[in-house]
């Protein structure tokens, strides 16, 4: 089983019922990424109007939003691949999940 930080484990235990641990962890990771994406979108909405292509911080926020969306899609592909292979979304390969977490710029690495 993949090792995750205590915050991720606490979220999983708090919000998900007992079941396949890797699938539950994948769902928690996806929720965490989606929350971060929502926060980025909110920051962009509240950001003062930039001078087009001149505001470096705003442009970085836009890039971050694209990157986190790509991370969510990548995780959903892992979940979907397993679901189509097993006809069940309850089984997620822990090695694929470990590799995802290790390579994600938006999740803490251990």
mmCIF file of N, CA, C and O in Angstrom:
data_model
loop_
_atom_site.group_PDB
_atom_site.id
_atom_site.type_symbol
_atom_site.label_atom_id
_atom_site.label_comp_id
_atom_site.label_asym_id
_atom_site.label_seq_id
_atom_site.Cartn_x
_atom_site.Cartn_y
_atom_site.Cartn_z
ATOM 1 N N UNK A 1 0.838 -1.183 0.000
ATOM 2 C CA UNK A 1 0.000 0.000 0.000
ATOM 3 C C UNK A 1 0.881 1.244 0.000
ATOM 4 O O UNK A 1 1.915 1.305 0.635
ATOM 5 N N UNK A 2 0.457 2.262 -0.699
ATOM 6 C CA UNK A 2 1.203 3.502 -0.788
ATOM 7 C C UNK A 2 1.215 4.205 0.566
ATOM 8 O O UNK A 2 0.263 4.130 1.323
ATOM 9 N N UNK A 3 2.324 4.892 0.846
ATOM 10 C CA UNK A 3 2.412 5.665 2.080
ATOM 11 C C UNK A 3 2.054 7.103 1.767
ATOM 12 O O UNK A 3 2.547 7.692 0.824
ATOM 13 N N UNK A 4 1.182 7.685 2.573
ATOM 14 C CA UNK A 4 0.751 9.047 2.378
ATOM 15 C C UNK A 4 0.889 9.801 3.691
ATOM 16 O O UNK A 4 0.949 9.213 4.760
ATOM 17 N N UNK A 5 0.924 11.128 3.584
ATOM 18 C CA UNK A 5 1.100 11.910 4.804
ATOM 19 C C UNK A 5 -0.132 11.792 5.699
ATOM 20 O O UNK A 5 -1.184 11.330 5.289
ATOM 21 N N UNK A 6 0.019 12.204 6.929
ATOM 22 C CA UNK A 6 -1.047 12.030 7.913
ATOM 23 C C UNK A 6 -2.304 12.801 7.546
ATOM 24 O O UNK A 6 -3.415 12.365 7.844
ATOM 25 N N UNK A 7 -2.172 13.946 6.857
ATOM 26 C CA UNK A 7 -3.348 14.717 6.457
ATOM 27 C C UNK A 7 -4.194 13.906 5.476
ATOM 28 O O UNK A 7 -5.408 13.830 5.617
ATOM 29 N N UNK A 8 -3.555 13.275 4.495
ATOM 30 C CA UNK A 8 -4.286 12.475 3.515
ATOM 31 C C UNK A 8 -4.966 11.302 4.185
ATOM 32 O O UNK A 8 -6.128 10.994 3.912
ATOM 33 N N UNK A 9 -4.264 10.641 5.086
ATOM 34 C CA UNK A 9 -4.835 9.500 5.801
ATOM 35 C C UNK A 9 -6.018 9.953 6.638
ATOM 36 O O UNK A 9 -7.067 9.308 6.648
ATOM 37 N N UNK A 10 -5.889 11.084 7.320
ATOM 38 C CA UNK A 10 -6.975 11.596 8.154
ATOM 39 C C UNK A 10 -8.187 11.941 7.312
ATOM 40 O O UNK A 10 -9.326 11.644 7.690
ATOM 41 N N UNK A 11 -7.968 12.555 6.148
ATOM 42 C CA UNK A 11 -9.084 12.893 5.269
ATOM 43 C C UNK A 11 -9.780 11.618 4.822
ATOM 44 O O UNK A 11 -11.003 11.516 4.840
ATOM 45 N N UNK A 12 -8.998 10.630 4.412
ATOM 46 C CA UNK A 12 -9.569 9.365 3.947
ATOM 47 C C UNK A 12 -10.409 8.726 5.040
ATOM 48 O O UNK A 12 -11.533 8.310 4.807
ATOM 49 N N UNK A 13 -9.877 8.665 6.247
ATOM 50 C CA UNK A 13 -10.594 8.034 7.344
ATOM 51 C C UNK A 13 -11.858 8.809 7.705
ATOM 52 O O UNK A 13 -12.867 8.227 8.063
ATOM 53 N N UNK A 14 -11.795 10.125 7.570
ATOM 54 C CA UNK A 14 -12.929 10.950 7.956
ATOM 55 C C UNK A 14 -14.060 10.876 6.933
ATOM 56 O O UNK A 14 -15.230 10.814 7.304
ATOM 57 N N UNK A 15 -13.746 10.898 5.645
ATOM 58 C CA UNK A 15 -14.771 11.058 4.630
ATOM 59 C C UNK A 15 -15.165 9.797 3.875
ATOM 60 O O UNK A 15 -16.188 9.782 3.221
ATOM 61 N N UNK A 16 -14.369 8.759 3.942
ATOM 62 C CA UNK A 16 -14.685 7.579 3.147
ATOM 63 C C UNK A 16 -14.971 6.382 4.034
ATOM 64 O O UNK A 16 -14.322 6.164 5.039
ATOM 65 N N UNK A 17 -15.948 5.604 3.641
ATOM 66 C CA UNK A 17 -16.257 4.404 4.394
ATOM 67 C C UNK A 17 -15.239 3.331 4.055
ATOM 68 O O UNK A 17 -14.466 3.453 3.123
ATOM 69 N N UNK A 18 -15.252 2.267 4.837
ATOM 70 C CA UNK A 18 -14.318 1.168 4.620
ATOM 71 C C UNK A 18 -14.539 0.578 3.247
ATOM 72 O O UNK A 18 -15.636 0.520 2.746
ATOM 73 N N UNK A 19 -13.465 0.122 2.629
ATOM 74 C CA UNK A 19 -13.516 -0.451 1.290
ATOM 75 C C UNK A 19 -12.097 -0.644 0.819
ATOM 76 O O UNK A 19 -11.159 -0.647 1.616
ATOM 77 N N UNK A 20 -11.914 -0.784 -0.453
ATOM 78 C CA UNK A 20 -10.590 -0.956 -1.007
ATOM 79 C C UNK A 20 -9.760 0.287 -0.712
ATOM 80 O O UNK A 20 -10.102 1.391 -1.086
ATOM 81 N N UNK A 21 -8.650 0.109 -0.009
ATOM 82 C CA UNK A 21 -7.868 1.248 0.474
ATOM 83 C C UNK A 21 -7.243 2.053 -0.660
ATOM 84 O O UNK A 21 -7.194 3.271 -0.597
ATOM 85 N N UNK A 22 -6.743 1.389 -1.716
ATOM 86 C CA UNK A 22 -6.132 2.126 -2.817
ATOM 87 C C UNK A 22 -7.174 2.959 -3.567
ATOM 88 O O UNK A 22 -6.922 4.093 -3.929
ATOM 89 N N UNK A 23 -8.348 2.392 -3.786
ATOM 90 C CA UNK A 23 -9.413 3.136 -4.466
ATOM 91 C C UNK A 23 -9.835 4.326 -3.614
ATOM 92 O O UNK A 23 -10.011 5.425 -4.123
ATOM 93 N N UNK A 24 -9.981 4.117 -2.324
ATOM 94 C CA UNK A 24 -10.344 5.212 -1.423
ATOM 95 C C UNK A 24 -9.276 6.286 -1.433
ATOM 96 O O UNK A 24 -9.583 7.474 -1.469
ATOM 97 N N UNK A 25 -8.025 5.886 -1.411
ATOM 98 C CA UNK A 25 -6.923 6.840 -1.428
ATOM 99 C C UNK A 25 -6.911 7.607 -2.735
ATOM 100 O O UNK A 25 -6.702 8.824 -2.744
ATOM 101 N N UNK A 26 -7.164 6.938 -3.855
ATOM 102 C CA UNK A 26 -7.223 7.616 -5.151
ATOM 103 C C UNK A 26 -8.319 8.669 -5.154
ATOM 104 O O UNK A 26 -8.134 9.775 -5.673
ATOM 105 N N UNK A 27 -9.450 8.351 -4.542
ATOM 106 C CA UNK A 27 -10.563 9.303 -4.474
ATOM 107 C C UNK A 27 -10.165 10.507 -3.621
ATOM 108 O O UNK A 27 -10.428 11.652 -3.971
ATOM 109 N N UNK A 28 -9.500 10.268 -2.509
ATOM 110 C CA UNK A 28 -9.058 11.362 -1.643
ATOM 111 C C UNK A 28 -8.052 12.253 -2.371
ATOM 112 O O UNK A 28 -8.126 13.480 -2.295
ATOM 113 N N UNK A 29 -7.125 11.623 -3.079
ATOM 114 C CA UNK A 29 -6.127 12.398 -3.827
ATOM 115 C C UNK A 29 -6.827 13.267 -4.865
ATOM 116 O O UNK A 29 -6.520 14.445 -5.022
ATOM 117 N N UNK A 30 -7.800 12.691 -5.563
ATOM 118 C CA UNK A 30 -8.520 13.460 -6.573
ATOM 119 C C UNK A 30 -9.267 14.627 -5.936
ATOM 120 O O UNK A 30 -9.279 15.741 -6.446
ATOM 121 N N UNK A 31 -9.891 14.385 -4.772
ATOM 122 C CA UNK A 31 -10.600 15.460 -4.069
ATOM 123 C C UNK A 31 -9.622 16.566 -3.643
ATOM 124 O O UNK A 31 -9.945 17.748 -3.734
ATOM 125 N N UNK A 32 -8.452 16.153 -3.175
ATOM 126 C CA UNK A 32 -7.450 17.130 -2.740
ATOM 127 C C UNK A 32 -6.990 17.989 -3.926
ATOM 128 O O UNK A 32 -6.875 19.204 -3.814
ATOM 129 N N UNK A 33 -6.740 17.362 -5.079
ATOM 130 C CA UNK A 33 -6.345 18.103 -6.276
ATOM 131 C C UNK A 33 -7.467 19.028 -6.736
ATOM 132 O O UNK A 33 -7.223 20.179 -7.107
ATOM 133 N N UNK A 34 -8.702 18.544 -6.703
ATOM 134 C CA UNK A 34 -9.835 19.367 -7.111
ATOM 135 C C UNK A 34 -9.994 20.581 -6.193
ATOM 136 O O UNK A 34 -10.299 21.684 -6.665
ATOM 137 N N UNK A 35 -9.761 20.396 -4.907
ATOM 138 C CA UNK A 35 -9.830 21.507 -3.960
ATOM 139 C C UNK A 35 -8.761 22.546 -4.275
ATOM 140 O O UNK A 35 -9.024 23.755 -4.263
ATOM 141 N N UNK A 36 -7.550 22.071 -4.560
ATOM 142 C CA UNK A 36 -6.478 22.996 -4.923
ATOM 143 C C UNK A 36 -6.821 23.746 -6.209
ATOM 144 O O UNK A 36 -6.572 24.954 -6.313
ATOM 145 N N UNK A 37 -7.406 23.047 -7.180
ATOM 146 C CA UNK A 37 -7.806 23.695 -8.429
ATOM 147 C C UNK A 37 -8.858 24.762 -8.155
ATOM 148 O O UNK A 37 -8.788 25.865 -8.707
ATOM 149 N N UNK A 38 -9.841 24.460 -7.294
ATOM 150 C CA UNK A 38 -10.864 25.441 -6.934
ATOM 151 C C UNK A 38 -10.240 26.675 -6.293
ATOM 152 O O UNK A 38 -10.651 27.803 -6.571
ATOM 153 N N UNK A 39 -9.252 26.474 -5.439
ATOM 154 C CA UNK A 39 -8.570 27.597 -4.791
ATOM 155 C C UNK A 39 -7.823 28.454 -5.818
ATOM 156 O O UNK A 39 -7.838 29.687 -5.733
ATOM 157 N N UNK A 40 -7.182 27.801 -6.787
ATOM 158 C CA UNK A 40 -6.488 28.542 -7.846
ATOM 159 C C UNK A 40 -7.499 29.339 -8.664
ATOM 160 O O UNK A 40 -7.278 30.523 -8.958
ATOM 161 N N UNK A 41 -8.611 28.707 -9.026
ATOM 162 C CA UNK A 41 -9.646 29.410 -9.788
ATOM 163 C C UNK A 41 -10.196 30.612 -9.019
ATOM 164 O O UNK A 41 -10.426 31.670 -9.598
ATOM 165 N N UNK A 42 -10.399 30.447 -7.711
ATOM 166 C CA UNK A 42 -10.893 31.556 -6.890
ATOM 167 C C UNK A 42 -9.878 32.696 -6.857
ATOM 168 O O UNK A 42 -10.237 33.863 -6.978
ATOM 169 N N UNK A 43 -8.602 32.366 -6.717
ATOM 170 C CA UNK A 43 -7.553 33.384 -6.713
ATOM 171 C C UNK A 43 -7.530 34.132 -8.039
ATOM 172 O O UNK A 43 -7.397 35.364 -8.071
ATOM 173 N N UNK A 44 -7.689 33.401 -9.145
ATOM 174 C CA UNK A 44 -7.710 34.035 -10.463
ATOM 175 C C UNK A 44 -8.921 34.962 -10.584
ATOM 176 O O UNK A 44 -8.804 36.089 -11.083
ATOM 177 N N UNK A 45 -10.094 34.507 -10.110
ATOM 178 C CA UNK A 45 -11.298 35.342 -10.175
ATOM 179 C C UNK A 45 -11.141 36.637 -9.374
ATOM 180 O O UNK A 45 -11.645 37.680 -9.765
ATOM 181 N N UNK A 46 -10.457 36.566 -8.236
ATOM 182 C CA UNK A 46 -10.316 37.727 -7.355
ATOM 183 C C UNK A 46 -9.107 38.595 -7.711
ATOM 184 O O UNK A 46 -8.937 39.668 -7.135
ATOM 185 N N UNK A 47 -8.307 38.138 -8.623
ATOM 186 C CA UNK A 47 -7.068 38.837 -8.967
ATOM 187 C C UNK A 47 -7.385 40.144 -9.690
ATOM 188 O O UNK A 47 -8.254 40.185 -10.562
ATOM 189 N N UNK A 48 -6.696 41.227 -9.344
ATOM 190 C CA UNK A 48 -6.924 42.500 -10.053
ATOM 191 C C UNK A 48 -6.621 42.335 -11.547
ATOM 192 O O UNK A 48 -5.758 41.553 -11.923
ATOM 193 N N UNK A 49 -7.330 43.055 -12.351
ATOM 194 C CA UNK A 49 -7.140 42.957 -13.795
ATOM 195 C C UNK A 49 -5.668 43.222 -14.157
ATOM 196 O O UNK A 49 -5.129 44.272 -13.850
ATOM 197 N N UNK A 50 -5.043 42.241 -14.814
ATOM 198 C CA UNK A 50 -3.639 42.428 -15.196
ATOM 199 C C UNK A 50 -3.508 43.166 -16.527
ATOM 200 O O UNK A 50 -4.457 43.247 -17.303
ATOM 201 N N UNK A 51 -2.331 43.683 -16.742
ATOM 202 C CA UNK A 51 -1.984 44.194 -18.063
ATOM 203 C C UNK A 51 -1.640 42.946 -18.872
ATOM 204 O O UNK A 51 -0.789 42.159 -18.468
ATOM 205 N N UNK A 52 -2.299 42.739 -19.968
ATOM 206 C CA UNK A 52 -2.167 41.517 -20.742
ATOM 207 C C UNK A 52 -0.706 41.120 -20.949
ATOM 208 O O UNK A 52 0.101 41.915 -21.401
ATOM 209 N N UNK A 53 -0.413 39.862 -20.579
ATOM 210 C CA UNK A 53 0.906 39.233 -20.761
ATOM 211 C C UNK A 53 2.035 39.933 -20.005
ATOM 212 O O UNK A 53 3.203 39.626 -20.227
ATOM 213 N N UNK A 54 1.692 40.854 -19.119
ATOM 214 C CA UNK A 54 2.741 41.555 -18.370
ATOM 215 C C UNK A 54 2.753 41.190 -16.890
ATOM 216 O O UNK A 54 3.680 41.542 -16.185
ATOM 217 N N UNK A 55 1.750 40.545 -16.419
ATOM 218 C CA UNK A 55 1.653 40.215 -15.011
ATOM 219 C C UNK A 55 2.145 38.783 -14.795
ATOM 220 O O UNK A 55 1.440 37.820 -15.045
ATOM 221 N N UNK A 56 3.354 38.672 -14.328
ATOM 222 C CA UNK A 56 4.002 37.371 -14.187
ATOM 223 C C UNK A 56 3.277 36.453 -13.205
ATOM 224 O O UNK A 56 3.093 35.266 -13.469
ATOM 225 N N UNK A 57 2.846 36.988 -12.069
ATOM 226 C CA UNK A 57 2.163 36.169 -11.067
ATOM 227 C C UNK A 57 0.843 35.630 -11.615
ATOM 228 O O UNK A 57 0.502 34.463 -11.417
ATOM 229 N N UNK A 58 0.094 36.455 -12.332
ATOM 230 C CA UNK A 58 -1.169 36.014 -12.913
ATOM 231 C C UNK A 58 -0.925 34.915 -13.945
ATOM 232 O O UNK A 58 -1.626 33.907 -13.979
ATOM 233 N N UNK A 59 0.077 35.097 -14.781
ATOM 234 C CA UNK A 59 0.403 34.094 -15.794
ATOM 235 C C UNK A 59 0.813 32.776 -15.145
ATOM 236 O O UNK A 59 0.462 31.695 -15.638
ATOM 237 N N UNK A 60 1.515 32.849 -14.016
ATOM 238 C CA UNK A 60 1.884 31.629 -13.293
ATOM 239 C C UNK A 60 0.648 30.921 -12.729
ATOM 240 O O UNK A 60 0.580 29.697 -12.728
ATOM 241 N N UNK A 61 -0.310 31.688 -12.249
ATOM 242 C CA UNK A 61 -1.572 31.098 -11.771
ATOM 243 C C UNK A 61 -2.294 30.369 -12.902
ATOM 244 O O UNK A 61 -2.814 29.269 -12.708
ATOM 245 N N UNK A 62 -2.310 30.976 -14.078
ATOM 246 C CA UNK A 62 -2.947 30.328 -15.224
ATOM 247 C C UNK A 62 -2.236 29.027 -15.578
ATOM 248 O O UNK A 62 -2.881 28.011 -15.855
ATOM 249 N N UNK A 63 -0.916 29.043 -15.552
ATOM 250 C CA UNK A 63 -0.135 27.834 -15.838
ATOM 251 C C UNK A 63 -0.392 26.761 -14.779
ATOM 252 O O UNK A 63 -0.528 25.573 -15.097
ATOM 253 N N UNK A 64 -0.476 27.178 -13.524
ATOM 254 C CA UNK A 64 -0.728 26.240 -12.433
ATOM 255 C C UNK A 64 -2.102 25.598 -12.583
ATOM 256 O O UNK A 64 -2.278 24.403 -12.342
ATOM 257 N N UNK A 65 -3.088 26.382 -13.012
ATOM 258 C CA UNK A 65 -4.429 25.853 -13.224
ATOM 259 C C UNK A 65 -4.426 24.784 -14.320
ATOM 260 O O UNK A 65 -5.047 23.733 -14.171
ATOM 261 N N UNK A 66 -3.708 25.026 -15.391
ATOM 262 C CA UNK A 66 -3.604 24.036 -16.471
ATOM 263 C C UNK A 66 -2.905 22.778 -15.958
ATOM 264 O O UNK A 66 -3.349 21.653 -16.209
ATOM 265 N N UNK A 67 -1.821 22.948 -15.200
ATOM 266 C CA UNK A 67 -1.061 21.805 -14.690
ATOM 267 C C UNK A 67 -1.887 20.943 -13.745
ATOM 268 O O UNK A 67 -1.850 19.707 -13.828
ATOM 269 N N UNK A 68 -2.627 21.556 -12.845
ATOM 270 C CA UNK A 68 -3.396 20.762 -11.890
ATOM 271 C C UNK A 68 -4.561 20.063 -12.595
ATOM 272 O O UNK A 68 -4.918 18.934 -12.251
ATOM 273 N N UNK A 69 -5.114 20.690 -13.620
ATOM 274 C CA UNK A 69 -6.153 20.025 -14.409
ATOM 275 C C UNK A 69 -5.577 18.788 -15.084
ATOM 276 O O UNK A 69 -6.217 17.723 -15.105
ATOM 277 N N UNK A 70 -4.359 18.895 -15.611
ATOM 278 C CA UNK A 70 -3.705 17.743 -16.244
ATOM 279 C C UNK A 70 -3.434 16.642 -15.220
ATOM 280 O O UNK A 70 -3.547 15.454 -15.541
ATOM 281 N N UNK A 71 -3.091 17.002 -13.990
ATOM 282 C CA UNK A 71 -2.881 16.012 -12.934
ATOM 283 C C UNK A 71 -4.169 15.249 -12.623
ATOM 284 O O UNK A 71 -4.155 14.034 -12.446
ATOM 285 N N UNK A 72 -5.274 15.978 -12.543
ATOM 286 C CA UNK A 72 -6.559 15.342 -12.267
ATOM 287 C C UNK A 72 -6.913 14.379 -13.396
ATOM 288 O O UNK A 72 -7.347 13.249 -13.140
ATOM 289 N N UNK A 73 -6.709 14.799 -14.621
ATOM 290 C CA UNK A 73 -6.994 13.928 -15.770
ATOM 291 C C UNK A 73 -6.111 12.688 -15.728
ATOM 292 O O UNK A 73 -6.580 11.570 -15.974
ATOM 293 N N UNK A 74 -4.844 12.863 -15.384
ATOM 294 C CA UNK A 74 -3.918 11.724 -15.306
ATOM 295 C C UNK A 74 -4.373 10.727 -14.246
ATOM 296 O O UNK A 74 -4.382 9.517 -14.466
ATOM 297 N N UNK A 75 -4.796 11.223 -13.079
ATOM 298 C CA UNK A 75 -5.296 10.343 -12.021
ATOM 299 C C UNK A 75 -6.580 9.649 -12.456
ATOM 300 O O UNK A 75 -6.759 8.454 -12.226
ATOM 301 N N UNK A 76 -7.474 10.389 -13.091
ATOM 302 C CA UNK A 76 -8.721 9.785 -13.566
ATOM 303 C C UNK A 76 -8.454 8.690 -14.595
ATOM 304 O O UNK A 76 -9.171 7.700 -14.650
ATOM 305 N N UNK A 77 -7.423 8.856 -15.410
ATOM 306 C CA UNK A 77 -7.060 7.811 -16.378
ATOM 307 C C UNK A 77 -6.591 6.549 -15.660
ATOM 308 O O UNK A 77 -6.914 5.436 -16.080
ATOM 309 N N UNK A 78 -5.818 6.721 -14.589
ATOM 310 C CA UNK A 78 -5.360 5.559 -13.813
ATOM 311 C C UNK A 78 -6.569 4.837 -13.229
ATOM 312 O O UNK A 78 -6.693 3.624 -13.328
ATOM 313 N N UNK A 79 -7.468 5.598 -12.642
ATOM 314 C CA UNK A 79 -8.666 5.011 -12.048
ATOM 315 C C UNK A 79 -9.525 4.357 -13.131
ATOM 316 O O UNK A 79 -9.990 3.237 -12.981
ATOM 317 N N UNK A 80 -9.707 5.043 -14.246
ATOM 318 C CA UNK A 80 -10.518 4.519 -15.335
ATOM 319 C C UNK A 80 -9.916 3.293 -15.981
ATOM 320 O O UNK A 80 -10.625 2.356 -16.358
ATOM 321 N N UNK A 81 -8.599 3.261 -16.113
ATOM 322 C CA UNK A 81 -7.916 2.112 -16.703
ATOM 323 C C UNK A 81 -8.152 0.873 -15.863
ATOM 324 O O UNK A 81 -8.469 -0.189 -16.365
ATOM 325 N N UNK A 82 -8.018 1.035 -14.560
ATOM 326 C CA UNK A 82 -8.237 -0.093 -13.659
ATOM 327 C C UNK A 82 -9.695 -0.533 -13.712
ATOM 328 O O UNK A 82 -10.000 -1.712 -13.754
ATOM 329 N N UNK A 83 -10.608 0.427 -13.742
ATOM 330 C CA UNK A 83 -12.030 0.098 -13.780
ATOM 331 C C UNK A 83 -12.377 -0.678 -15.044
ATOM 332 O O UNK A 83 -13.121 -1.651 -14.998
ATOM 333 N N UNK A 84 -11.817 -0.268 -16.179
ATOM 334 C CA UNK A 84 -12.154 -0.958 -17.421
ATOM 335 C C UNK A 84 -11.524 -2.340 -17.481
ATOM 336 O O UNK A 84 -12.098 -3.264 -18.048
ATOM 337 N N UNK A 85 -10.339 -2.507 -16.876
ATOM 338 C CA UNK A 85 -9.680 -3.809 -16.863
ATOM 339 C C UNK A 85 -10.378 -4.784 -15.922
ATOM 340 O O UNK A 85 -10.439 -5.976 -16.180
ATOM 341 N N UNK A 86 -10.899 -4.295 -14.818
ATOM 342 C CA UNK A 86 -11.485 -5.150 -13.785
ATOM 343 C C UNK A 86 -12.998 -5.073 -13.714
ATOM 344 O O UNK A 86 -13.613 -5.722 -12.873
ATOM 345 N N UNK A 87 -13.595 -4.233 -14.553
ATOM 346 C CA UNK A 87 -15.037 -3.992 -14.483
ATOM 347 C C UNK A 87 -15.449 -3.518 -13.096
ATOM 348 O O UNK A 87 -16.535 -3.785 -12.642
ATOM 349 N N UNK A 88 -14.531 -2.878 -12.397
ATOM 350 C CA UNK A 88 -14.812 -2.377 -11.057
ATOM 351 C C UNK A 88 -13.888 -1.211 -10.770
ATOM 352 O O UNK A 88 -12.712 -1.273 -11.066
ATOM 353 N N UNK A 89 -14.417 -0.148 -10.198
ATOM 354 C CA UNK A 89 -13.570 0.985 -9.838
ATOM 355 C C UNK A 89 -13.067 0.852 -8.407
ATOM 356 O O UNK A 89 -12.486 1.760 -7.864
ATOM 357 N N UNK A 90 -13.295 -0.318 -7.800
ATOM 358 C CA UNK A 90 -12.896 -0.516 -6.409
ATOM 359 C C UNK A 90 -11.450 -0.973 -6.258
ATOM 360 O O UNK A 90 -10.974 -1.108 -5.155
ATOM 361 N N UNK A 91 -10.780 -1.261 -7.365
ATOM 362 C CA UNK A 91 -9.413 -1.748 -7.275
ATOM 363 C C UNK A 91 -8.478 -0.811 -8.019
ATOM 364 O O UNK A 91 -8.603 -0.623 -9.217
ATOM 365 N N UNK A 92 -7.561 -0.206 -7.308
ATOM 366 C CA UNK A 92 -6.568 0.669 -7.894
ATOM 367 C C UNK A 92 -5.203 0.114 -7.524
ATOM 368 O O UNK A 92 -4.952 -0.208 -6.368
ATOM 369 N N UNK A 93 -4.340 -0.023 -8.500
ATOM 370 C CA UNK A 93 -2.997 -0.559 -8.296
ATOM 371 C C UNK A 93 -2.196 0.390 -7.401
ATOM 372 O O UNK A 93 -1.992 1.555 -7.733
ATOM 373 N N UNK A 94 -1.726 -0.106 -6.273
ATOM 374 C CA UNK A 94 -0.999 0.746 -5.333
ATOM 375 C C UNK A 94 0.310 1.250 -5.930
ATOM 376 O O UNK A 94 0.751 2.348 -5.607
ATOM 377 N N UNK A 95 0.929 0.475 -6.822
ATOM 378 C CA UNK A 95 2.172 0.926 -7.456
ATOM 379 C C UNK A 95 1.904 2.105 -8.390
ATOM 380 O O UNK A 95 2.683 3.053 -8.431
ATOM 381 N N UNK A 96 0.799 2.053 -9.130
ATOM 382 C CA UNK A 96 0.436 3.175 -9.989
ATOM 383 C C UNK A 96 0.139 4.413 -9.144
ATOM 384 O O UNK A 96 0.514 5.529 -9.506
ATOM 385 N N UNK A 97 -0.519 4.205 -8.021
ATOM 386 C CA UNK A 97 -0.844 5.312 -7.136
ATOM 387 C C UNK A 97 0.422 5.918 -6.530
ATOM 388 O O UNK A 97 0.568 7.143 -6.473
ATOM 389 N N UNK A 98 1.351 5.063 -6.103
ATOM 390 C CA UNK A 98 2.634 5.550 -5.576
ATOM 391 C C UNK A 98 3.370 6.367 -6.627
ATOM 392 O O UNK A 98 3.907 7.436 -6.327
ATOM 393 N N UNK A 99 3.398 5.864 -7.857
ATOM 394 C CA UNK A 99 4.085 6.566 -8.938
ATOM 395 C C UNK A 99 3.423 7.912 -9.213
ATOM 396 O O UNK A 99 4.112 8.917 -9.441
ATOM 397 N N UNK A 100 2.106 7.939 -9.162
ATOM 398 C CA UNK A 100 1.391 9.191 -9.380
ATOM 399 C C UNK A 100 1.748 10.214 -8.303
ATOM 400 O O UNK A 100 2.081 11.351 -8.600
ATOM 401 N N UNK A 101 1.657 9.789 -7.048
ATOM 402 C CA UNK A 101 1.952 10.702 -5.933
ATOM 403 C C UNK A 101 3.397 11.192 -6.017
ATOM 404 O O UNK A 101 3.676 12.369 -5.829
ATOM 405 N N UNK A 102 4.327 10.296 -6.326
ATOM 406 C CA UNK A 102 5.743 10.665 -6.397
ATOM 407 C C UNK A 102 6.008 11.676 -7.499
ATOM 408 O O UNK A 102 6.912 12.508 -7.374
ATOM 409 N N UNK A 103 5.236 11.615 -8.576
ATOM 410 C CA UNK A 103 5.496 12.495 -9.711
ATOM 411 C C UNK A 103 4.642 13.775 -9.704
ATOM 412 O O UNK A 103 4.878 14.666 -10.501
ATOM 413 N N UNK A 104 3.687 13.857 -8.800
ATOM 414 C CA UNK A 104 2.796 15.018 -8.778
ATOM 415 C C UNK A 104 3.462 16.217 -8.122
ATOM 416 O O UNK A 104 4.029 16.120 -7.039
ATOM 417 N N UNK A 105 3.351 17.331 -8.783
ATOM 418 C CA UNK A 105 3.883 18.591 -8.224
ATOM 419 C C UNK A 105 2.945 19.185 -7.176
ATOM 420 O O UNK A 105 3.316 20.121 -6.483
ATOM 421 N N UNK A 106 1.753 18.622 -7.045
ATOM 422 C CA UNK A 106 0.738 19.192 -6.158
ATOM 423 C C UNK A 106 0.496 18.393 -4.906
ATOM 424 O O UNK A 106 -0.338 18.751 -4.088
ATOM 425 N N UNK A 107 1.217 17.290 -4.747
ATOM 426 C CA UNK A 107 1.055 16.445 -3.561
ATOM 427 C C UNK A 107 2.372 16.359 -2.827
ATOM 428 O O UNK A 107 3.432 16.335 -3.452
ATOM 429 N N UNK A 108 2.324 16.261 -1.499
ATOM 430 C CA UNK A 108 3.564 16.146 -0.730
ATOM 431 C C UNK A 108 4.244 14.809 -1.019
ATOM 432 O O UNK A 108 3.589 13.792 -1.160
ATOM 433 N N UNK A 109 5.550 14.849 -1.150
ATOM 434 C CA UNK A 109 6.319 13.620 -1.382
ATOM 435 C C UNK A 109 6.995 13.213 -0.086
ATOM 436 O O UNK A 109 7.409 14.040 0.696
ATOM 437 N N UNK A 110 7.085 11.892 0.105
ATOM 438 C CA UNK A 110 7.738 11.401 1.327
ATOM 439 C C UNK A 110 8.920 10.567 0.971
ATOM 440 O O UNK A 110 9.054 9.998 -0.034
#
